[in-house]
Coordinates of C-alpha atoms and ligand atoms in Angstrom, one line a residue:
Chain A
M14 CA -24.3 -16.0 36.0
T15 CA -27.1 -14.4 34.1
A16 CA -27.2 -14.1 30.4
R17 CA -27.1 -10.4 30.6
A18 CA -23.8 -10.3 32.5
N19 CA -22.3 -12.3 29.6
V20 CA -23.2 -9.9 26.9
V21 CA -20.1 -8.5 25.4
P22 CA -19.8 -4.8 25.9
L23 CA -19.3 -3.4 22.5
R24 CA -18.4 0.1 21.6
S25 CA -19.5 1.6 18.4
R26 CA -16.2 2.3 16.8
A27 CA -13.7 -0.4 17.2
H28 CA -10.7 1.3 15.6
M29 CA -10.6 4.1 18.1
E30 CA -9.5 1.5 20.7
T31 CA -6.1 0.7 19.1
P32 CA -3.0 2.5 20.3
Q33 CA -3.3 6.2 20.1
P34 CA -2.0 7.1 16.6
P35 CA -2.1 10.5 15.1
V36 CA -5.7 11.1 14.1
N37 CA -8.5 9.0 12.9
G38 CA -9.3 10.6 9.6
A39 CA -6.9 8.6 7.5
S40 CA -6.2 11.0 4.8
D41 CA -3.3 10.1 2.6
N42 CA -0.4 11.0 4.9
E43 CA -2.0 10.0 8.2
M44 CA -1.9 6.5 9.5
T45 CA -4.9 4.5 10.4
P46 CA -4.9 2.7 13.8
A47 CA -4.3 -0.5 12.0
Q48 CA -1.3 0.9 10.1
Y49 CA 0.0 2.3 13.3
L50 CA -0.3 -1.1 15.1
G51 CA 1.2 -2.7 12.0
G52 CA 4.1 -0.3 12.3
L53 CA 4.7 -1.4 15.9
V54 CA 4.8 -5.0 14.8
K55 CA 7.2 -4.1 12.0
R56 CA 9.6 -2.3 14.5
I57 CA 9.5 -5.4 16.7
A58 CA 10.4 -7.6 13.8
E59 CA 13.1 -5.5 12.3
T60 CA 15.0 -4.1 15.3
R61 CA 13.6 -6.1 18.2
D62 CA 12.4 -2.7 19.4
R63 CA 11.4 -3.1 23.0
N64 CA 9.7 0.3 23.2
A65 CA 7.4 -0.7 20.4
F66 CA 6.7 -4.0 22.1
R67 CA 6.0 -2.3 25.4
E68 CA 3.6 0.0 23.6
L69 CA 1.8 -2.9 21.9
Y70 CA 1.7 -4.7 25.2
T71 CA 0.2 -1.7 27.0
S72 CA -2.6 -1.3 24.4
H73 CA -3.3 -5.0 23.8
A74 CA -2.5 -7.1 26.8
P75 CA -5.7 -5.7 28.6
K76 CA -7.8 -6.7 25.5
I77 CA -6.3 -10.2 25.3
K78 CA -6.9 -10.6 29.0
A79 CA -10.5 -9.5 28.5
Y80 CA -10.8 -12.1 25.7
A81 CA -9.4 -14.8 27.9
I82 CA -11.9 -14.0 30.6
K83 CA -14.8 -14.0 28.2
Q84 CA -13.6 -17.4 27.2
G85 CA -14.1 -18.6 30.7
M86 CA -10.4 -18.9 31.4
I87 CA -10.4 -16.6 34.3
E88 CA -7.7 -18.3 36.3
F89 CA -5.4 -18.7 33.3
A90 CA -6.1 -15.3 31.8
D91 CA -2.6 -13.8 32.7
E92 CA -0.9 -17.0 31.4
L93 CA -2.7 -16.7 28.1
V94 CA -1.8 -13.0 27.8
Q95 CA 1.9 -14.0 28.3
E96 CA 1.6 -16.8 25.7
V97 CA 0.0 -14.5 23.1
M98 CA 2.6 -11.8 23.7
I99 CA 5.5 -14.2 23.4
N100 CA 4.0 -15.4 20.1
I101 CA 3.7 -11.8 18.9
W102 CA 7.3 -11.2 19.7
R103 CA 8.5 -14.4 18.1
R104 CA 6.3 -14.2 15.0
A105 CA 6.6 -10.5 14.3
G106 CA 8.9 -11.2 11.4
Q107 CA 6.2 -13.3 9.7
F108 CA 3.6 -10.5 9.9
D109 CA 3.2 -8.8 6.5
P110 CA 1.0 -5.7 6.5
S111 CA 0.3 -6.1 2.8
K112 CA -1.4 -9.4 3.6
A113 CA -3.1 -8.9 6.9
N114 CA -4.4 -6.3 9.2
A115 CA -2.5 -6.1 12.5
S116 CA -5.4 -6.4 14.8
T117 CA -6.8 -9.4 12.8
W118 CA -3.3 -11.0 13.1
I119 CA -3.3 -10.4 16.8
F120 CA -6.8 -11.9 17.2
A121 CA -5.7 -15.0 15.3
I122 CA -2.6 -15.4 17.5
A123 CA -4.8 -15.1 20.6
R124 CA -7.4 -17.5 19.1
N125 CA -4.7 -20.0 18.4
A126 CA -3.1 -19.6 21.8
R127 CA -6.4 -20.3 23.4
I128 CA -7.0 -23.4 21.3
D129 CA -3.5 -24.6 22.0
F130 CA -4.0 -24.1 25.7
L131 CA -7.2 -26.1 25.7
R132 CA -5.7 -28.8 23.5
K133 CA -2.7 -29.2 25.7
R134 CA -4.9 -29.6 28.7
G135 CA -7.0 -32.2 26.9
R136 CA -10.3 -30.4 27.2
M137 CA -11.0 -31.4 23.7
S138 CA -11.2 -35.1 23.6
A139 CA -10.5 -36.0 20.0
E140 CA -7.0 -34.7 19.8
V141 CA -4.8 -35.1 16.9
Q142 CA -1.1 -34.5 17.4
V143 CA -0.5 -31.6 15.2
E144 CA 0.4 -28.0 15.8
T145 CA -2.5 -25.7 16.2
D146 CA -1.1 -23.3 13.7
Y147 CA -1.4 -25.9 11.1
L148 CA -5.0 -26.4 11.8
W149 CA -5.8 -22.7 12.1
D150 CA -3.6 -20.7 9.7
L151 CA -2.6 -17.2 10.8
P152 CA -3.9 -14.7 8.3
G153 CA -1.7 -13.5 5.6
G154 CA -0.4 -16.7 4.0
D155 CA -1.6 -16.1 0.6
E156 CA -0.7 -13.7 -2.2
P157 CA -0.6 -10.1 -1.2
V158 CA -3.7 -8.2 -1.8
E159 CA -3.2 -4.7 -2.7
E160 CA -3.2 -2.8 0.5
H161 CA -5.8 -0.4 -0.7
N162 CA -8.2 -3.2 -1.4
R163 CA -7.5 -4.9 1.9
N164 CA -8.2 -1.6 3.7
K165 CA -11.3 -1.2 1.8
A166 CA -12.5 -4.7 2.7
A167 CA -11.6 -4.0 6.3
D168 CA -13.5 -0.8 6.4
A169 CA -16.5 -2.5 4.8
V170 CA -16.5 -5.3 7.3
R171 CA -16.3 -2.8 10.2
D172 CA -19.1 -0.7 8.9
S173 CA -21.4 -3.6 8.3
L174 CA -20.6 -5.0 11.8
S175 CA -21.5 -1.6 13.3
I176 CA -24.9 -1.6 11.8
L177 CA -26.0 -5.0 12.9
P178 CA -28.9 -5.0 15.3
T179 CA -27.7 -5.6 18.9
E180 CA -29.3 -9.0 19.2
Q181 CA -27.5 -10.3 16.1
R182 CA -24.3 -8.7 17.2
D183 CA -24.5 -10.3 20.6
V184 CA -24.8 -13.8 19.3
I185 CA -22.0 -13.3 16.8
A186 CA -19.8 -11.8 19.6
K187 CA -20.6 -14.8 21.7
V188 CA -19.6 -17.2 19.0
Y189 CA -16.3 -15.3 18.5
L190 CA -15.4 -14.3 22.0
E191 CA -16.8 -16.9 24.3
D192 CA -16.0 -20.3 22.7
K193 CA -19.6 -21.0 22.4
S194 CA -21.3 -23.4 20.1
H195 CA -24.7 -22.3 18.9
Q196 CA -26.2 -24.6 21.4
R197 CA -24.5 -23.1 24.3
V198 CA -25.3 -19.6 23.2
A199 CA -28.9 -20.7 23.1
D200 CA -28.7 -22.1 26.7
E201 CA -27.1 -19.0 28.1
L202 CA -29.4 -16.5 26.4
D203 CA -32.3 -18.7 27.3
L204 CA -33.4 -18.8 23.7
P205 CA -34.5 -21.7 21.5
L206 CA -31.6 -23.0 19.4
G207 CA -33.6 -22.1 16.3
T208 CA -33.7 -18.5 17.3
V209 CA -29.9 -18.4 17.9
K210 CA -29.3 -20.1 14.6
S211 CA -31.6 -17.7 12.7
R212 CA -29.9 -14.7 14.4
V213 CA -26.5 -16.0 13.4
R214 CA -27.9 -16.6 9.9
L215 CA -29.4 -13.1 9.6
A216 CA -26.1 -11.5 10.9
L217 CA -24.2 -13.5 8.4
Q218 CA -26.5 -12.5 5.6
K219 CA -25.9 -8.9 6.4
L220 CA -22.2 -9.4 6.8
N221 CA -22.2 -11.5 3.7
A222 CA -22.7 -8.7 1.3
V223 CA -19.4 -7.6 2.6
L224 CA -17.8 -11.0 3.2
Q225 CA -18.5 -12.0 -0.4
E226 CA -18.0 -8.8 -2.2
D227 CA -15.5 -8.8 -5.0
L228 CA -14.4 -12.3 -4.2
I229 CA -12.3 -14.3 -6.6
Chain B
M18 CA -14.0 -26.2 -10.2
I19 CA -15.0 -26.6 -6.6
R20 CA -18.8 -26.7 -6.1
H21 CA -19.2 -27.9 -2.6
H22 CA -18.2 -25.6 0.2
P23 CA -18.6 -25.6 4.0
S24 CA -21.6 -23.7 5.3
Q25 CA -21.1 -20.1 6.4
E26 CA -21.8 -21.2 10.0
L27 CA -19.0 -23.6 9.8
L28 CA -16.6 -21.1 8.4
L29 CA -17.6 -18.7 11.1
E30 CA -17.0 -21.3 13.8
Y31 CA -13.6 -22.1 12.2
A32 CA -12.6 -18.4 12.2
A33 CA -13.8 -18.1 15.8
G34 CA -11.8 -21.2 16.7
T35 CA -14.6 -23.2 18.2
L36 CA -14.4 -26.3 16.0
S37 CA -12.9 -29.6 17.1
S38 CA -9.4 -30.3 15.8
G39 CA -10.7 -32.9 13.3
M40 CA -13.3 -30.6 11.9
A41 CA -10.8 -27.7 11.7
L42 CA -8.5 -29.9 9.7
C43 CA -11.2 -30.7 7.2
V44 CA -12.2 -27.1 6.9
N45 CA -8.6 -26.0 6.5
M46 CA -8.0 -28.7 3.9
H47 CA -10.8 -27.2 1.9
L48 CA -9.3 -23.7 2.3
K49 CA -6.1 -25.0 0.7
Y50 CA -8.1 -25.7 -2.4
C51 CA -10.6 -22.9 -2.3
P52 CA -9.5 -19.3 -2.5
H53 CA -13.1 -18.2 -2.3
C54 CA -13.7 -19.6 1.2
A55 CA -10.2 -18.7 2.3
E56 CA -11.0 -15.1 1.6
I57 CA -14.3 -15.3 3.5
V58 CA -12.4 -16.8 6.5
D59 CA -9.9 -14.0 6.3
R60 CA -12.7 -11.5 6.5
M61 CA -14.5 -13.4 9.3
T62 CA -11.2 -13.5 11.2
H63 CA -11.1 -9.7 10.7
V64 CA -14.5 -9.5 12.4
G65 CA -13.0 -11.4 15.3
G66 CA -10.1 -8.9 15.4
M67 CA -12.6 -6.0 15.5
L68 CA -14.7 -7.6 18.2
M69 CA -11.5 -8.1 20.3
E70 CA -10.5 -4.5 19.8
E71 CA -13.9 -3.5 21.2
L72 CA -13.7 -5.5 24.4
E73 CA -13.6 -3.6 27.6
P74 CA -9.9 -3.8 28.6
V75 CA -9.0 -5.7 31.8
E76 CA -6.0 -4.4 33.7
V77 CA -2.9 -6.5 33.8
A78 CA -0.4 -6.4 36.6
P79 CA 2.0 -3.4 36.2
D80 CA 5.1 -5.5 36.4
S81 CA 3.8 -8.2 34.0
F82 CA 5.6 -6.6 31.0
D83 CA 9.0 -6.8 32.8
A84 CA 8.3 -10.4 33.8
L85 CA 7.5 -11.2 30.2
M86 CA 10.7 -9.6 28.9
Q87 CA 12.7 -11.6 31.4
R88 CA 11.1 -14.8 30.1
I89 CA 11.8 -13.7 26.6
D90 CA 15.5 -13.0 27.4
E91 CA 15.9 -16.4 28.9
E92 CA 14.3 -18.4 26.1
D93 CA 14.2 -16.1 23.1
M94 CA 13.8 -17.9 19.8
L95 CA 12.0 -17.2 16.6
A96 CA 8.9 -19.3 15.9
A97 CA 9.3 -21.7 13.1
E98 CA 7.6 -20.4 10.0
V99 CA 4.6 -22.4 8.9
K100 CA 5.0 -22.4 5.2
N101 CA 2.2 -21.6 2.9
T102 CA 2.1 -23.3 -0.5
K103 CA -0.9 -23.8 -2.7
G104 CA -3.5 -26.3 -3.7
L105 CA -2.4 -29.9 -3.7
D106 CA 1.0 -29.0 -2.3
R107 CA -0.6 -27.3 0.6
A108 CA -2.9 -30.2 1.2
R109 CA 0.1 -32.6 1.1
E110 CA 2.0 -30.4 3.4
L111 CA -0.8 -30.1 5.9
L112 CA -1.0 -33.9 6.0
S113 CA 2.7 -34.4 6.2
N114 CA 2.3 -33.9 9.9
W115 CA 0.8 -37.3 10.1
I116 CA 2.2 -38.9 6.9
P117 CA 5.6 -37.5 6.1
G118 CA 5.9 -39.4 2.9
G119 CA 2.5 -38.3 1.5
W120 CA -0.5 -40.5 0.8
N121 CA 1.1 -42.4 -2.0
V122 CA 3.3 -44.4 0.4
V123 CA 1.0 -45.1 3.3
S124 CA 0.0 -48.7 4.0
W125 CA -3.6 -48.7 3.0
K126 CA -5.9 -51.1 4.7
P127 CA -8.4 -52.9 2.5
Q128 CA -12.0 -52.3 3.6
W129 CA -14.1 -53.5 0.7
F130 CA -13.5 -54.2 -3.0
K131 CA -11.3 -51.4 -4.3
I132 CA -11.8 -49.4 -1.0
Y133 CA -9.0 -48.7 1.4
E134 CA -8.5 -46.7 4.5
F135 CA -5.6 -45.2 6.3
L136 CA -6.4 -44.2 9.9
L137 CA -5.0 -40.9 11.0
A138 CA -6.5 -40.5 14.4
T139 CA -9.4 -41.5 16.6
S140 CA -10.9 -39.8 19.6
E141 CA -10.4 -41.4 23.0
D142 CA -13.9 -42.8 23.1
G143 CA -13.5 -44.2 19.6
R144 CA -16.5 -42.4 18.3
E145 CA -14.6 -39.9 16.1
R146 CA -12.5 -41.2 13.4
L147 CA -10.2 -39.2 11.1
S148 CA -8.8 -41.1 8.2
L149 CA -7.8 -41.1 4.5
Q150 CA -10.0 -43.1 2.2
R151 CA -9.2 -44.3 -1.1
I152 CA -11.6 -45.7 -3.7
N153 CA -9.7 -47.1 -6.7
A154 CA -10.8 -46.0 -10.2
G155 CA -14.3 -47.4 -10.9
G156 CA -14.7 -48.7 -7.3
V157 CA -18.0 -48.5 -5.5
A158 CA -18.5 -48.2 -1.8
P159 CA -21.3 -50.2 -0.1
V160 CA -24.6 -48.2 0.4
H161 CA -24.4 -46.7 3.8
S162 CA -25.8 -43.9 6.0
H163 CA -24.4 -42.5 9.2
Y164 CA -25.1 -42.4 12.9
G165 CA -23.4 -39.0 13.0
R166 CA -21.9 -36.6 10.6
E167 CA -19.4 -37.7 8.0
V168 CA -17.2 -34.9 6.5
T169 CA -15.4 -35.7 3.3
V170 CA -12.8 -33.5 1.6
V171 CA -11.7 -34.7 -1.8
L172 CA -8.0 -34.5 -2.1
E173 CA -7.4 -36.1 -5.4
G174 CA -9.5 -37.6 -8.2
G175 CA -13.3 -37.5 -7.6
F176 CA -16.4 -39.5 -6.9
S177 CA -20.1 -39.3 -7.3
D178 CA -23.1 -40.5 -5.5
E179 CA -26.9 -40.1 -5.6
Q180 CA -26.6 -36.5 -4.6
G181 CA -23.8 -35.2 -6.8
V182 CA -20.4 -35.3 -8.4
Y183 CA -17.4 -34.3 -6.3
Q184 CA -14.0 -33.1 -7.4
A185 CA -10.7 -32.3 -5.7
G186 CA -11.3 -29.6 -3.0
D187 CA -15.0 -30.3 -2.5
F188 CA -16.2 -30.3 1.1
I189 CA -19.2 -32.6 1.7
I190 CA -21.1 -33.3 4.9
K191 CA -23.5 -36.2 5.2
D192 CA -25.7 -37.0 8.1
Q193 CA -28.3 -39.5 9.2
Q194 CA -30.7 -38.6 6.4
H195 CA -28.2 -39.2 3.7
K196 CA -28.0 -42.8 2.4
H197 CA -25.4 -42.9 -0.3
R198 CA -23.2 -45.1 -2.4
P199 CA -20.0 -43.3 -3.4
R200 CA -18.5 -44.3 -6.7
A201 CA -15.0 -43.3 -7.8
H202 CA -14.6 -41.8 -11.3
E203 CA -13.7 -44.4 -13.9
N204 CA -10.2 -43.2 -14.8
E205 CA -8.5 -42.3 -11.6
D206 CA -8.3 -43.3 -8.0
C207 CA -10.1 -41.0 -5.5
I208 CA -8.4 -40.0 -2.3
C209 CA -10.4 -38.2 0.4
L210 CA -9.9 -37.0 3.9
A211 CA -12.8 -38.2 6.0
L212 CA -14.0 -37.3 9.5
L213 CA -16.6 -39.6 10.9
E214 CA -18.3 -38.4 14.0
A215 CA -19.9 -41.8 14.7
P216 CA -19.6 -45.1 13.0
V217 CA -21.1 -45.7 9.6
R218 CA -24.3 -47.6 9.3
L219 CA -24.6 -50.1 6.5
T220 CA -28.0 -50.1 4.9
G221 CA -27.9 -52.5 1.9
P222 CA -29.0 -56.2 2.4
V223 CA -25.5 -57.4 2.9
G224 CA -24.8 -54.3 5.0
Q225 CA -27.7 -55.0 7.3
W226 CA -26.4 -58.5 7.9
I227 CA -22.9 -57.1 8.7
E228 CA -24.6 -54.5 10.9
R229 CA -26.3 -57.2 13.0
L230 CA -22.9 -58.9 13.5
R231 CA -21.4 -55.6 14.5
N232 CA -24.2 -55.1 17.0
F233 CA -23.6 -58.5 18.4
F234 CA -19.9 -58.0 18.9
S235 CA -19.8 -54.4 20.0
P236 CA -23.3 -53.2 21.0
Q237 CA -22.0 -50.3 23.1
M238 CA -20.3 -48.8 20.1
Y239 CA -22.9 -49.1 17.4
N240 CA -26.2 -48.8 19.3
Q241 CA -25.8 -45.4 20.7
T242 CA -27.9 -42.7 19.1
S243 CA -25.8 -40.2 17.2
R244 CA -24.2 -37.3 19.0
D245 CA -25.9 -34.0 18.5
S246 CA -24.0 -32.1 15.9
A247 CA -24.1 -28.9 17.9
Ligands
ZN315 ZN1 -15.0 -23.1 -0.6

């Protein structure tokens, strides 16, 4: 497997990938993709709406499967997709759109399902007997942030991510999507560890302006 | 006022879900006290969400949705809500998975004068150790450095050493270069969550003598060079 083959294919505008909502402009009476996705989760929670769930499944199961494969869980990818979807169905009532963005929430559920899967199979040696969801909280536990502010932060994060140079974006994507420590990313890209660390650092510095903006 | 935070890299690895369970617990414990880092982690998690949205979709089997619904119909249940409380309460609640009665009622094991430990978990190879540590008011730990990393999250009270003063919520990482001698504040006991990635190395005169005995009794455990932190 070459390093190149592992590079995550990234599209320039993430939010166009979510289910096909009205339009993308997000003027006052139009929904953003995140709001649309959040609406699906809400319908699942409130009325156990299977059509909404099917729609969410159709749009997101293939992404979760892609995530599982990136993580090197090729033979368990379908299993992981099912786990994540079951968790979405069961936890839908805990999702609060005023506290978290729906695709962030789905990512966190997928992340936790992946960790859970690895922990149960003992791939991580130093195991403590405690639920994964206690170690990695799902987003949205804290006080509600005004939705407007949350959306603003979300937009800012997305914009700054989209202007990262490719090389920095690739290392960040590897850290997020491929369960890679900095060392393993270095091995795969055939780069010195220091280079990987400095790319991560540079990417973080650029994201930081956004990550730290208006913080408490 | 929390002054010592995990590095950005560590927060990133937490959000991405690539830390060990023990390290994740330490980071999450800090997040219970630190709204600043919690907000950063939220935003970093958001980056993960966006990266996942951008992945090239991989087709799932056409009948997989029906199979899923069948499974859901057979075993449908709602997930237990993981409650979210704040600060000290949240910290206590997180630990209640190991110690239901809280840290006030655990049976502390004496380690040194005024120093106690309560072991929460060790890794199978015994080289990673997750524990609660208590230094009673005014107590001083022996000078030591580490073979690997030592992560400390102050839960209650505070302590100081050659490098600084630490309060509840502070997140501190020490490694081989740091020789230190923690000292609890004078007026209250200090309770910390500690993750030790390899055994502590005692460096004072008495410590060195103990160290030699340790080597004598269990050379395989204490002679190894520290694991790379990566
Ligand atoms: Zn912090």
